[in-house]
Every structure is written in C-alpha cells, then in structure tokens.
Amino acid sequence: MDALLNDAIAAARLARGIHLYYQERGFAVDTKTGPTDLVTQADRETEAAIKEYLLGRYPDHAFLGEEGGQEREAEYRWIVDPLDGTVNFAHRFPFFAVSIGLEVRGRLELGVVLDSTRDELFWAVRGRGAYLNGRALRVSATHRLIGSLLATGFPYDVNKDQENLTYFERVLRKGLTVRRPGAAALDLSYVAAGRLEGFWEVKLKPWDVAAAIVIVEEAGGRITGIQGEPYELGNRYIVATNGHIHQQLLETLHGSG
Ligand code: IPD
Ligand code: CA
Ligand code: CA
C-alpha cells in the first residue's frame, strides 16, 4: 500500500498545482445539466492529469472519474473527483479539493483528500489510521447533538429533488447549527478531523465520498445510510458522524428525535 499511497499523494499534489494555476490565470466555465451545474477547464484538465499519472504507473487498474466515467473493470479501481467544490472554485471561494480513493476487490482501502488553498492533506489507509499533514486524526468526543456543528450539501437539481430540504428544515427547527460549505470530500474530512460532529447529504456520487469514507472510518467515525444501515457506494444517502451523535442525528433527520 505504501507505493499506492505515495502515488495517490503525488497525483493529488499535481491536481492542486493545476487548481492553483487556473485560480491565478483564469479559466473557461461551461454548464452540464443546468445553469448551476458547472464544469471548468480545471475540472477536465485535472482529471486528465490524474488519470495519466495513475494509469501510467498502474496500467492494469480501473479508473472512475467524475468527468470521464469508467472504461473498464479491474480488481483495483481508482475513484476520483478531480475538483470537489467546483462552484466554490468558479467563484474563487477558497474551499475546494481533489479527492482520490482506491477500491480493492470492492472494498475502499485508501483515501487522499487535498484542500488546494490551505494545502491540508487528509489521508488514510485501511487499518493504519487517518492523518492530516502527518498528524493523526481523531473524530470529536462530543456526545450531544445540541451544541454539535453539522454540515450538509444540496444537489444541483435541488429545485426538482427537494428531499434534503425536509431534513435541513428539521435540523434547523431543532435549533442545531449547520453549515453548507460546498465540497463534500472536505466536509467529510472535517468530520474525521473533529471540526464537525456530523455531515449528511442526499444524492452524492461515489467520487464525492470514496476517499473520505476511509479517512472518516480510520479516524474513528461512523458512516451509514439514512436508516442506519452500513454505507455502500451508490447509496442515495450518506450520514457521517463522530459515532456518538449518530443515532440522535438519524432520529432528527427522520423527524422523530
Ligand atoms: C459537489 C460538492 C457539493 C455537494 C454536491 C456535489 P462538485 O461536487 O461536493 O458540496 O453538495 O452535491 O455535487 O460538483 O463540486 O464536484
Ligand atoms: Ca464532487
Ligand atoms: Ca467535481
């Protein structure tokens, strides 16, 4: 795993370089499914660079990227969001990252999330703990939902798919404190770092969460679906917490807490 980890970190650093280059120089912006679903030149070029770097070293591996999809199956599969927080990036709101996860025979084994503007490197290898720039990470010890800091996010078509508005309203009506930072891979990494007690979202994709799932779990956190079932890639819902407030958050989301 060491070589794979080092290569994932090198690919993330390459990605950060491209993000910062385009922030400085300016970039073209296109829309995908609607006017608020953006893709920039930086998203595409970053994914191409990560893919070339990783498949150059591991030609037998599969690669799933947000912008290019997946061409073939293999035992080792990289799951990559080249730029998580594209809308933030496009507005020069400094909260965006690259996310690189590795799945081996269907199990997530390694994750690297690099915050481009802060140069904070979150990483984890299954069974070896989670780290931020070399310092071991641990989720927060808070047991009470009241007083916890929570985060969520919304899909680009939230006007058509409003399910999370119901959850969001329940959380707000309970007087809880909630943020919407805009980069799910970082939101999850912040749970691992104990900066947030919990995070939930609806309709995230495998590339948004693959890397950070390993980071949260290795930092002692808990990740489930909306019914408390073990989370698997492809689940429409994700709930990630420090473990202690998990049940209380689930009950609040369901309107029963
Ligand atoms: C988005 C971000 C955002 C989340 C959206 C994602 P993108 O990813 O993670 O926080 O709320 O659901 O699609 O498009 O910036 O890579
Ligand atoms: Ca994303
Ligand atoms: Ca993205």
XYZ file of N, CA and C and ligand atoms in Angstrom:
789
model
N 0.819 -1.225 0.000
C 0.000 0.000 0.000
C 0.850 1.272 0.000
N 2.089 1.211 0.501
C 2.898 2.434 0.594
C 3.105 3.103 -0.758
N 3.428 2.296 -1.779
C 3.674 2.872 -3.104
C 2.381 3.477 -3.648
N 1.262 2.775 -3.423
C -0.033 3.284 -3.905
C -0.367 4.606 -3.210
N -0.119 4.653 -1.902
C -0.388 5.881 -1.145
C 0.483 7.028 -1.659
N 1.767 6.761 -1.814
C 2.670 7.823 -2.281
C 2.265 8.321 -3.657
N 1.832 7.405 -4.511
C 1.413 7.821 -5.858
C 0.096 8.597 -5.812
N -0.796 8.188 -4.925
C -2.064 8.935 -4.792
C -1.770 10.352 -4.291
N -0.857 10.469 -3.346
C -0.494 11.805 -2.817
C 0.180 12.637 -3.910
N 1.052 12.008 -4.681
C 1.725 12.741 -5.773
C 0.692 13.224 -6.801
N -0.282 12.378 -7.107
C -1.326 12.765 -8.065
C -2.162 13.917 -7.506
N -2.429 13.880 -6.194
C -3.207 14.961 -5.563
C -2.426 16.275 -5.614
N -1.129 16.205 -5.415
C -0.304 17.428 -5.469
C -0.271 18.011 -6.885
N -0.235 17.106 -7.846
C -0.300 17.529 -9.251
C -1.620 18.270 -9.496
N -2.692 17.701 -8.981
C -4.030 18.288 -9.138
C -4.077 19.666 -8.494
N -3.532 19.764 -7.292
C -3.534 21.064 -6.591
C -2.809 22.122 -7.417
N -1.706 21.730 -8.021
C -0.941 22.660 -8.868
C -1.804 23.197 -10.006
N -2.597 22.326 -10.599
C -3.464 22.753 -11.713
C -4.570 23.677 -11.188
N -5.154 23.321 -10.032
C -6.194 24.187 -9.444
C -5.636 25.598 -9.226
N -4.472 25.678 -8.599
C -3.915 26.990 -8.242
C -3.504 27.768 -9.489
N -2.998 27.065 -10.474
C -2.617 27.708 -11.741
C -3.837 28.393 -12.363
N -4.971 27.678 -12.410
C -6.164 28.259 -13.038
C -6.814 29.335 -12.169
N -6.698 29.215 -10.842
C -7.228 30.280 -9.987
C -6.492 31.584 -10.274
N -5.210 31.472 -10.530
C -4.352 32.633 -10.783
C -4.605 33.203 -12.189
N -4.713 32.287 -13.135
C -4.681 32.679 -14.535
C -6.074 32.946 -15.139
N -7.143 32.380 -14.524
C -8.488 32.471 -15.097
C -8.774 31.200 -15.888
N -10.065 30.912 -16.101
C -10.446 29.620 -16.689
C -11.798 29.733 -17.369
N -12.034 28.838 -18.335
C -13.329 28.789 -19.016
C -14.312 27.984 -18.171
N -15.578 28.418 -18.143
C -16.625 27.711 -17.383
C -17.747 27.301 -18.333
N -18.163 26.022 -18.257
C -19.310 25.520 -19.016
C -20.362 25.043 -18.026
N -21.583 24.822 -18.531
C -22.589 24.204 -17.670
C -22.793 22.760 -18.126
N -23.248 21.893 -17.203
C -23.511 20.484 -17.541
C -25.010 20.265 -17.653
N -25.671 19.883 -16.541
C -27.096 19.548 -16.621
C -28.016 20.762 -16.477
N -27.495 21.902 -16.046
C -28.333 23.090 -15.852
C -27.451 24.275 -15.496
N -28.034 25.456 -15.325
C -27.246 26.678 -15.145
C -26.390 26.719 -13.881
N -26.734 25.891 -12.867
C -25.922 25.918 -11.647
C -24.977 24.724 -11.564
N -25.028 23.830 -12.552
C -24.149 22.649 -12.570
C -22.964 22.984 -13.479
N -21.863 23.439 -12.854
C -20.754 23.981 -13.622
C -19.631 22.967 -13.828
N -18.894 23.144 -14.898
C -17.638 22.412 -15.081
C -16.655 23.415 -15.682
N -15.439 23.386 -15.180
C -14.439 24.334 -15.689
C -13.344 23.561 -16.416
N -12.543 24.338 -17.129
C -11.350 23.818 -17.775
C -10.482 23.073 -16.737
N -10.457 23.594 -15.515
C -9.625 22.992 -14.469
C -10.128 21.594 -14.093
N -11.464 21.395 -14.038
C -12.008 20.056 -13.712
C -11.485 19.049 -14.734
N -11.612 19.399 -16.005
C -11.265 18.443 -17.074
C -9.764 18.187 -17.136
N -8.996 19.255 -17.079
C -7.536 19.053 -17.185
C -6.982 18.325 -15.972
N -7.556 18.607 -14.805
C -7.070 17.932 -13.594
C -7.359 16.436 -13.686
N -8.569 16.090 -14.116
C -8.879 14.656 -14.216
C -7.951 13.964 -15.222
N -7.717 14.610 -16.365
C -6.834 14.006 -17.372
C -5.433 13.795 -16.798
N -4.953 14.765 -16.028
C -3.594 14.659 -15.465
C -3.509 13.541 -14.423
N -4.531 13.430 -13.573
C -4.521 12.381 -12.529
C -4.589 11.008 -13.195
N -5.447 10.904 -14.189
C -5.625 9.616 -14.880
C -4.329 9.192 -15.565
N -3.718 10.126 -16.243
C -2.467 9.804 -16.943
C -1.391 9.381 -15.934
N -1.327 10.099 -14.824
C -0.311 9.798 -13.816
C -0.527 8.400 -13.212
N -1.764 8.122 -12.779
C -2.010 6.849 -12.077
C -2.000 5.656 -13.035
N -2.658 5.799 -14.180
C -2.668 4.656 -15.109
C -1.300 4.471 -15.772
N -0.505 5.532 -15.821
C 0.874 5.403 -16.309
C 1.674 4.463 -15.401
N 1.387 4.534 -14.087
C 2.085 3.657 -13.128
C 1.399 2.313 -12.962
N 0.076 2.327 -13.097
C -0.706 1.099 -12.863
C -1.631 0.841 -14.052
N -1.081 0.413 -15.173
C -1.882 0.271 -16.391
C -3.009 -0.766 -16.278
N -2.908 -1.690 -15.292
C -3.950 -2.715 -15.136
C -5.131 -2.240 -14.304
N -5.013 -1.080 -13.675
C -6.077 -0.623 -12.786
C -7.229 0.002 -13.558
N -8.408 0.004 -12.931
C -9.552 0.728 -13.499
C -9.563 2.139 -12.916
N -10.240 3.037 -13.602
C -10.281 4.445 -13.185
C -11.689 4.981 -13.382
N -12.302 5.428 -12.296
C -13.611 6.085 -12.387
C -13.421 7.552 -12.012
N -13.692 8.444 -12.962
C -13.567 9.877 -12.688
C -14.880 10.572 -12.967
N -15.133 11.655 -12.254
C -16.408 12.358 -12.441
C -16.601 12.819 -13.878
N -15.552 13.342 -14.478
C -15.722 13.927 -15.809
C -15.674 12.903 -16.933
N -14.912 11.819 -16.749
C -14.721 10.866 -17.861
C -15.360 9.506 -17.664
N -15.960 9.271 -16.509
C -16.575 7.966 -16.266
C -15.532 6.864 -16.124
N -15.956 5.632 -16.441
C -15.084 4.465 -16.266
C -15.086 3.637 -17.534
N -13.894 3.213 -17.967
C -13.823 2.458 -19.225
C -13.859 0.951 -19.038
N -13.266 0.462 -17.925
C -13.236 -0.988 -17.768
C -13.187 -1.376 -16.296
N -13.387 -2.674 -16.030
C -13.373 -3.204 -14.669
C -11.988 -3.734 -14.339
N -11.614 -3.719 -13.072
C -10.367 -4.353 -12.623
C -10.445 -4.531 -11.113
N -9.551 -5.326 -10.541
C -9.559 -5.551 -9.089
C -9.261 -4.264 -8.331
N -8.361 -3.460 -8.881
C -8.015 -2.170 -8.275
C -8.727 -1.077 -9.068
N -9.455 -0.226 -8.352
C -10.169 0.847 -9.049
C -9.953 2.180 -8.325
N -9.397 3.136 -9.033
C -9.255 4.498 -8.510
C -10.590 5.217 -8.709
N -11.038 5.920 -7.671
C -12.303 6.657 -7.753
C -11.982 8.124 -7.444
N -12.125 8.974 -8.459
C -11.511 10.304 -8.397
C -12.498 11.439 -8.692
N -12.522 12.409 -7.782
C -13.157 13.692 -8.097
C -12.002 14.682 -8.275
N -11.758 15.114 -9.515
C -10.580 15.950 -9.764
C -10.685 17.323 -9.113
N -11.927 17.769 -8.910
C -12.142 19.087 -8.291
C -13.488 19.034 -7.585
N -13.449 18.847 -6.278
C -14.680 18.811 -5.496
C -14.908 20.218 -4.942
N -16.055 20.780 -5.271
C -16.319 22.175 -4.900
C -16.156 23.084 -6.110
N -16.615 22.620 -7.256
C -16.433 23.384 -8.498
C -17.090 24.765 -8.446
N -18.279 24.837 -7.835
C -18.950 26.143 -7.782
C -18.125 27.108 -6.922
N -17.593 26.618 -5.804
C -16.699 27.448 -4.995
C -15.501 27.900 -5.826
N -14.888 26.952 -6.521
C -13.720 27.239 -7.369
C -14.051 28.332 -8.387
N -15.207 28.191 -9.040
C -15.586 29.122 -10.101
C -15.781 30.538 -9.563
N -16.163 30.634 -8.281
C -16.369 31.955 -7.670
C -15.159 32.424 -6.874
N -14.104 31.639 -6.887
C -12.903 31.917 -6.081
C -13.222 31.973 -4.576
N -14.164 31.110 -4.190
C -14.482 30.919 -2.767
C -13.564 29.792 -2.320
N -12.607 30.059 -1.431
C -11.492 29.114 -1.239
C -11.826 27.865 -0.411
N -12.667 27.016 -0.955
C -12.992 25.749 -0.284
C -13.256 24.712 -1.362
N -12.190 24.130 -1.862
C -12.297 23.092 -2.886
C -11.081 22.180 -2.765
N -11.201 20.978 -3.358
C -10.196 19.959 -3.100
C -10.132 18.956 -4.247
N -9.140 18.092 -4.188
C -9.095 16.926 -5.055
C -9.299 15.704 -4.151
N -9.999 14.715 -4.669
C -10.309 13.529 -3.869
C -9.935 12.269 -4.653
N -9.071 11.447 -4.071
C -8.602 10.232 -4.756
C -8.766 9.037 -3.810
N -9.660 8.122 -4.187
C -9.877 6.921 -3.384
C -9.436 5.693 -4.158
N -9.107 4.640 -3.436
C -8.743 3.380 -4.102
C -9.570 2.248 -3.502
N -10.243 1.526 -4.407
C -11.048 0.373 -4.016
C -10.306 -0.872 -4.494
N -10.199 -1.865 -3.615
C -9.537 -3.113 -3.995
C -10.540 -4.250 -3.802
N -10.855 -4.946 -4.869
C -11.858 -6.017 -4.858
C -13.134 -5.583 -4.115
N -13.603 -4.382 -4.466
C -14.873 -3.901 -3.931
C -14.813 -3.259 -2.558
N -13.614 -3.171 -1.947
C -13.507 -2.559 -0.618
C -12.632 -1.311 -0.687
N -13.106 -0.217 -0.086
C -12.305 1.015 -0.093
C -11.132 0.859 0.863
N -9.931 1.047 0.358
C -8.730 0.773 1.153
C -7.893 2.008 1.447
N -8.012 3.030 0.621
C -7.098 4.172 0.743
C -7.815 5.436 0.286
N -7.558 6.538 0.960
C -8.172 7.800 0.546
C -7.246 8.976 0.764
N -7.232 9.888 -0.206
C -6.436 11.112 -0.115
C -7.330 12.282 -0.525
N -7.455 13.269 0.342
C -8.201 14.490 0.017
C -7.261 15.663 0.299
N -7.032 16.488 -0.705
C -6.106 17.615 -0.533
C -6.860 18.926 -0.770
N -6.917 19.758 0.282
C -7.530 21.082 0.191
C -6.529 21.987 -0.527
N -6.924 22.450 -1.714
C -5.959 23.158 -2.553
C -5.492 24.481 -1.973
N -6.390 25.255 -1.355
C -5.953 26.581 -0.904
C -5.226 26.521 0.436
N -5.648 25.632 1.315
C -4.984 25.539 2.627
C -3.808 24.573 2.620
N -3.664 23.818 1.562
C -2.643 22.771 1.475
C -2.758 21.801 2.656
N -3.986 21.438 2.995
C -4.198 20.445 4.054
C -4.405 19.087 3.383
N -3.540 18.163 3.720
C -3.597 16.827 3.121
C -4.190 15.840 4.127
N -5.405 15.378 3.835
C -6.059 14.348 4.662
C -5.807 13.018 3.959
N -5.359 12.009 4.703
C -5.183 10.714 4.054
C -5.373 9.580 5.053
N -5.710 8.427 4.515
C -5.879 7.248 5.371
C -5.690 5.986 4.549
N -5.171 4.969 5.212
C -5.088 3.627 4.636
C -5.817 2.725 5.623
N -6.686 1.856 5.110
C -7.471 0.956 5.959
C -6.560 0.227 6.956
N -6.883 0.350 8.252
C -6.114 -0.341 9.292
C -4.893 0.421 9.781
N -4.618 1.581 9.175
C -3.400 2.314 9.562
C -3.676 3.715 10.098
N -4.950 4.052 10.282
C -5.283 5.367 10.830
C -5.425 6.436 9.766
N -5.878 7.605 10.227
C -6.091 8.750 9.326
C -5.200 9.897 9.788
N -4.747 10.693 8.848
C -3.762 11.737 9.143
C -4.095 13.030 8.423
N -3.675 14.132 9.028
C -3.737 15.445 8.380
C -2.328 16.014 8.441
N -1.706 16.157 7.270
C -0.324 16.630 7.191
C 0.582 15.918 8.205
N 0.408 14.613 8.349
C 1.296 13.839 9.216
C 0.819 13.702 10.659
N -0.204 14.432 11.052
C -0.728 14.352 12.426
C -1.928 13.404 12.443
N -1.959 12.494 13.439
C -3.061 11.520 13.497
C -4.387 12.232 13.754
N -5.443 11.774 13.077
C -6.760 12.383 13.214
C -7.650 11.549 14.112
N -8.504 12.246 14.843
C -9.498 11.577 15.676
C -10.782 12.396 15.623
N -11.914 11.716 15.488
C -13.196 12.432 15.480
C -13.432 13.094 16.840
N -14.396 14.017 16.893
C -14.648 14.743 18.137
C -15.281 13.813 19.173
N -15.125 14.178 20.443
C -15.617 13.329 21.544
C -17.006 13.732 22.002
N -17.596 14.740 21.349
C -18.903 15.255 21.766
C -19.997 14.185 21.691
N -20.800 14.111 22.756
C -21.896 13.140 22.775
C -23.257 13.773 22.552
N -23.308 15.107 22.572
C -24.619 15.782 22.491
C -24.814 16.430 21.137
N -25.967 16.162 20.557
C -26.287 16.757 19.250
C -26.467 18.268 19.398
N -27.142 18.666 20.502
C -27.269 20.112 20.761
C -25.858 20.615 21.074
N -25.427 21.616 20.328
C -24.059 22.112 20.535
C -23.089 21.541 19.521
N -23.521 20.519 18.770
C -22.671 19.963 17.711
C -22.658 20.905 16.515
N -21.580 20.850 15.729
C -21.542 21.580 14.459
C -21.727 20.568 13.339
N -22.746 20.797 12.524
C -23.117 19.860 11.458
C -22.938 20.519 10.103
N -22.868 19.702 9.055
C -22.821 20.245 7.689
C -23.631 19.361 6.759
N -24.056 19.957 5.677
C -24.751 19.217 4.631
C -24.439 19.869 3.285
N -25.086 19.382 2.250
C -24.942 19.971 0.919
C -26.186 19.625 0.124
N -26.302 20.232 -1.048
C -27.504 20.027 -1.873
C -27.105 19.701 -3.303
N -27.888 18.855 -3.959
C -27.576 18.550 -5.361
C -27.898 19.744 -6.255
N -27.349 19.728 -7.476
C -27.555 20.862 -8.389
C -29.022 21.025 -8.776
N -29.767 19.900 -8.761
C -31.185 19.988 -9.125
C -32.073 19.996 -7.880
N -31.621 20.708 -6.853
C -32.380 20.728 -5.594
C -33.788 21.312 -5.799
N -33.958 22.124 -6.827
C -35.309 22.653 -7.106
C -36.260 21.538 -7.550
N -35.688 20.458 -8.145
C -36.541 19.331 -8.588
C -36.567 18.208 -7.560
N -35.460 18.041 -6.860
C -35.349 16.959 -5.881
C -35.115 17.601 -4.517
N -36.229 17.847 -3.814
C -36.146 18.695 -2.614
C -36.046 17.909 -1.306
N -35.766 16.618 -1.407
C -35.800 15.790 -0.196
C -34.922 16.352 0.929
N -33.735 16.822 0.574
C -32.848 17.285 1.649
C -33.329 18.582 2.288
N -34.227 19.294 1.617
C -34.773 20.498 2.252
C -35.577 20.112 3.495
N -36.245 18.957 3.419
C -37.015 18.467 4.570
C -36.076 18.169 5.736
N -34.978 17.453 5.439
C -34.016 17.121 6.504
C -33.382 18.391 7.075
N -33.025 19.292 6.164
C -32.372 20.546 6.553
C -33.289 21.341 7.493
N -34.559 21.389 7.119
C -35.519 22.146 7.936
C -35.681 21.515 9.323
N -35.718 20.191 9.364
C -35.864 19.522 10.673
C -34.682 19.854 11.572
N -33.489 19.857 10.989
C -32.280 20.153 11.761
C -32.314 21.605 12.247
N -32.698 22.516 11.361
C -32.753 23.933 11.739
C -33.832 24.196 12.782
N -34.994 23.566 12.600
C -36.103 23.800 13.542
C -35.767 23.313 14.935
N -34.821 22.379 15.013
C -34.408 21.885 16.325
C -33.384 22.825 16.973
N -33.003 23.857 16.226
C -32.054 24.835 16.782
C -30.610 24.380 16.663
N -30.357 23.404 15.788
C -28.984 22.909 15.635
C -28.200 23.822 14.692
N -26.886 23.770 14.799
C -26.031 24.628 13.973
C -25.538 23.844 12.774
N -25.806 24.375 11.584
C -25.472 23.628 10.373
C -24.834 24.548 9.337
N -23.831 24.033 8.638
C -23.119 24.750 7.574
C -23.365 24.049 6.242
N -23.122 24.798 5.121
C -23.211 24.213 3.792
C -21.941 24.664 3.057
N -20.807 23.997 3.371
C -19.531 24.509 2.856
C -19.348 24.347 1.348
N -19.861 23.273 0.730
C -19.812 23.180 -0.729
C -18.758 22.269 -1.323
N -18.168 21.417 -0.516
C -17.230 20.415 -1.046
C -17.319 19.186 -0.147
N -18.069 18.190 -0.600
C -18.397 17.049 0.263
C -17.164 16.300 0.767
N -16.142 16.180 -0.083
C -14.931 15.444 0.340
C -14.270 16.148 1.520
N -14.301 17.483 1.510
C -13.732 18.233 2.641
C -14.654 18.193 3.845
N -15.961 18.289 3.600
C -16.919 18.219 4.718
C -16.688 16.922 5.504
N -16.574 15.826 4.766
C -16.356 14.521 5.416
C -14.998 14.493 6.124
N -13.985 15.041 5.494
C -12.653 15.064 6.121
C -12.677 15.893 7.403
N -13.532 16.916 7.432
C -13.659 17.746 8.638
C -14.320 16.953 9.779
N -15.186 15.990 9.437
C -15.737 15.109 10.481
C -14.590 14.280 11.061
N -13.740 13.769 10.167
C -12.586 12.972 10.619
C -11.673 13.797 11.529
N -11.541 15.083 11.212
C -10.620 15.952 11.963
C -11.241 16.499 13.244
N -12.517 16.167 13.501
C -13.176 16.659 14.710
C -13.613 18.111 14.605
N -13.585 18.680 13.385
C -14.019 20.073 13.201
C -15.541 20.147 13.050
N -16.117 19.060 12.593
C -17.568 18.897 12.513
C -17.912 17.625 13.286
N -19.080 17.644 13.952
C -19.536 16.401 14.607
C -20.246 15.496 13.617
N -20.886 16.095 12.611
C -21.642 15.251 11.685
C -21.901 15.920 10.349
N -22.199 15.094 9.366
C -22.476 15.544 7.996
C -23.469 14.566 7.391
N -24.390 15.091 6.606
C -25.264 14.204 5.828
C -25.512 14.845 4.476
N -25.825 14.045 3.503
C -26.220 14.597 2.208
C -27.004 13.539 1.439
N -27.762 14.010 0.435
C -28.571 13.129 -0.408
C -28.037 13.246 -1.828
N -27.925 12.134 -2.518
C -27.557 12.114 -3.943
C -26.092 12.374 -4.252
N -25.208 12.119 -3.298
C -23.778 12.241 -3.628
C -23.380 11.073 -4.514
N -22.292 11.231 -5.226
C -21.790 10.211 -6.142
C -20.538 9.550 -5.552
N -20.179 8.347 -6.050
C -19.008 7.653 -5.489
C -17.750 8.522 -5.419
N -17.512 9.372 -6.431
C -16.272 10.164 -6.424
C -16.290 11.250 -5.358
N -17.486 11.663 -4.898
C -17.553 12.679 -3.839
C -17.086 12.107 -2.498
N -17.301 10.802 -2.296
C -17.180 10.234 -0.941
C -16.116 9.149 -0.782
N -15.681 8.516 -1.897
C -14.851 7.297 -1.782
C -13.625 7.505 -0.888
N -12.847 8.534 -1.169
C -11.607 8.757 -0.411
C -11.920 9.090 1.047
N -12.878 9.986 1.244
C -13.135 10.488 2.594
C -13.776 9.437 3.498
N -14.443 8.450 2.925
C -15.022 7.375 3.739
C -13.908 6.672 4.532
N -12.812 6.369 3.860
C -11.701 5.696 4.551
C -11.143 6.625 5.638
N -11.067 7.909 5.321
C -10.499 8.883 6.273
C -11.383 8.982 7.521
N -12.696 9.072 7.326
C -13.617 9.167 8.474
C -13.569 7.882 9.305
N -13.651 6.741 8.630
C -13.675 5.478 9.395
C -12.370 5.257 10.143
N -11.262 5.592 9.517
C -9.969 5.398 10.187
C -9.746 6.404 11.322
N -10.515 7.502 11.302
C -10.420 8.478 12.406
C -11.398 8.121 13.529
N -12.080 6.984 13.388
C -12.994 6.528 14.440
C -14.440 6.935 14.228
N -14.769 7.496 13.068
C -16.138 7.937 12.799
C -17.022 6.814 12.292
N -18.297 7.144 12.132
C -19.285 6.155 11.669
C -19.988 6.692 10.429
N -20.172 5.817 9.450
C -20.863 6.213 8.220
C -21.947 5.193 7.916
N -23.175 5.701 7.730
C -24.288 4.803 7.386
C -25.157 5.466 6.315
N -26.153 4.707 5.878
C -27.229 5.271 5.080
C -28.238 5.912 6.024
N -29.360 6.343 5.487
C -30.333 7.116 6.266
C -31.102 6.255 7.284
N -31.105 4.925 7.080
C -31.769 4.037 8.048
C -30.783 3.476 9.070
N -29.537 3.910 9.006
C -28.523 3.397 9.920
C -27.846 2.148 9.385
N -28.162 1.776 8.139
C -27.539 0.577 7.556
C -26.105 0.882 7.139
N -25.228 -0.145 7.073
C -23.855 0.104 6.645
C -23.858 0.796 5.282
N -23.023 1.793 5.145
C -22.984 2.556 3.895
C -22.221 1.790 2.815
N -22.803 1.758 1.637
C -22.087 1.220 0.476
C -22.136 2.232 -0.634
N -21.071 2.297 -1.450
C -21.039 3.244 -2.566
C -22.295 3.069 -3.400
N -22.922 4.186 -3.772
C -24.131 4.104 -4.580
C -25.383 4.359 -3.751
N -25.270 4.286 -2.407
C -26.413 4.618 -1.554
C -26.804 6.076 -1.840
N -28.092 6.347 -1.924
C -28.567 7.708 -2.198
C -28.266 8.654 -1.030
N -28.143 8.093 0.177
C -27.973 8.907 1.382
C -26.648 8.584 2.056
N -26.050 9.590 2.659
C -24.881 9.312 3.498
C -25.007 10.133 4.782
N -24.750 9.474 5.907
C -24.727 10.147 7.207
C -23.403 9.764 7.854
N -22.576 10.763 8.153
C -21.247 10.515 8.727
C -21.113 11.333 10.000
N -20.733 10.684 11.076
C -20.594 11.416 12.350
C -19.402 10.899 13.147
N -19.235 11.506 14.336
C -18.198 11.029 15.262
C -18.623 9.720 15.929
N -19.789 9.203 15.577
C -20.282 7.949 16.166
C -21.192 8.232 17.347
N -20.771 9.124 18.242
C -21.523 9.380 19.484
C -22.883 10.021 19.223
N -22.962 10.896 18.226
C -24.237 11.606 17.970
C -25.017 10.954 16.825
N -24.533 9.815 16.341
C -25.094 9.248 15.110
C -26.598 8.978 15.216
N -26.973 8.250 16.276
C -28.383 7.882 16.432
C -29.256 9.118 16.588
N -28.778 10.083 17.363
C -29.555 11.329 17.557
C -29.735 12.069 16.235
N -28.696 12.081 15.415
C -28.817 12.778 14.125
C -29.797 12.038 13.217
N -29.691 10.703 13.183
C -30.629 9.926 12.350
C -32.070 10.219 12.774
N -32.312 10.226 14.077
C -33.680 10.468 14.572
C -34.150 11.868 14.198
N -33.258 12.834 14.278
C -33.624 14.211 13.902
C -33.969 14.282 12.420
N -33.163 13.641 11.593
C -33.421 13.669 10.148
C -34.781 13.042 9.846
N -35.129 11.993 10.585
C -36.415 11.326 10.367
C -37.586 12.056 11.024
N -37.270 13.104 11.782
C -38.344 13.873 12.430
C -38.847 13.212 13.691
N -38.101 12.226 14.213
C -38.578 11.519 15.413
C -37.738 11.871 16.647
N -36.683 12.679 16.435
C -35.781 12.967 17.567
C -36.094 14.299 18.233
C -20.421 18.854 -5.281
C -19.905 19.244 -3.911
C -21.026 19.813 -3.072
C -22.194 18.850 -2.969
C -22.687 18.480 -4.348
C -21.543 17.861 -5.157
P -18.654 19.040 -7.340
O -19.369 18.275 -6.057
O -19.332 18.153 -3.249
O -20.600 20.095 -1.751
O -23.218 19.461 -2.237
O -23.717 17.548 -4.181
O -22.001 17.516 -6.427
O -19.680 19.097 -8.413
O -18.231 20.365 -6.876
O -17.542 18.105 -7.637
Ca -17.848 16.404 -6.073
Ca -16.089 17.540 -9.163
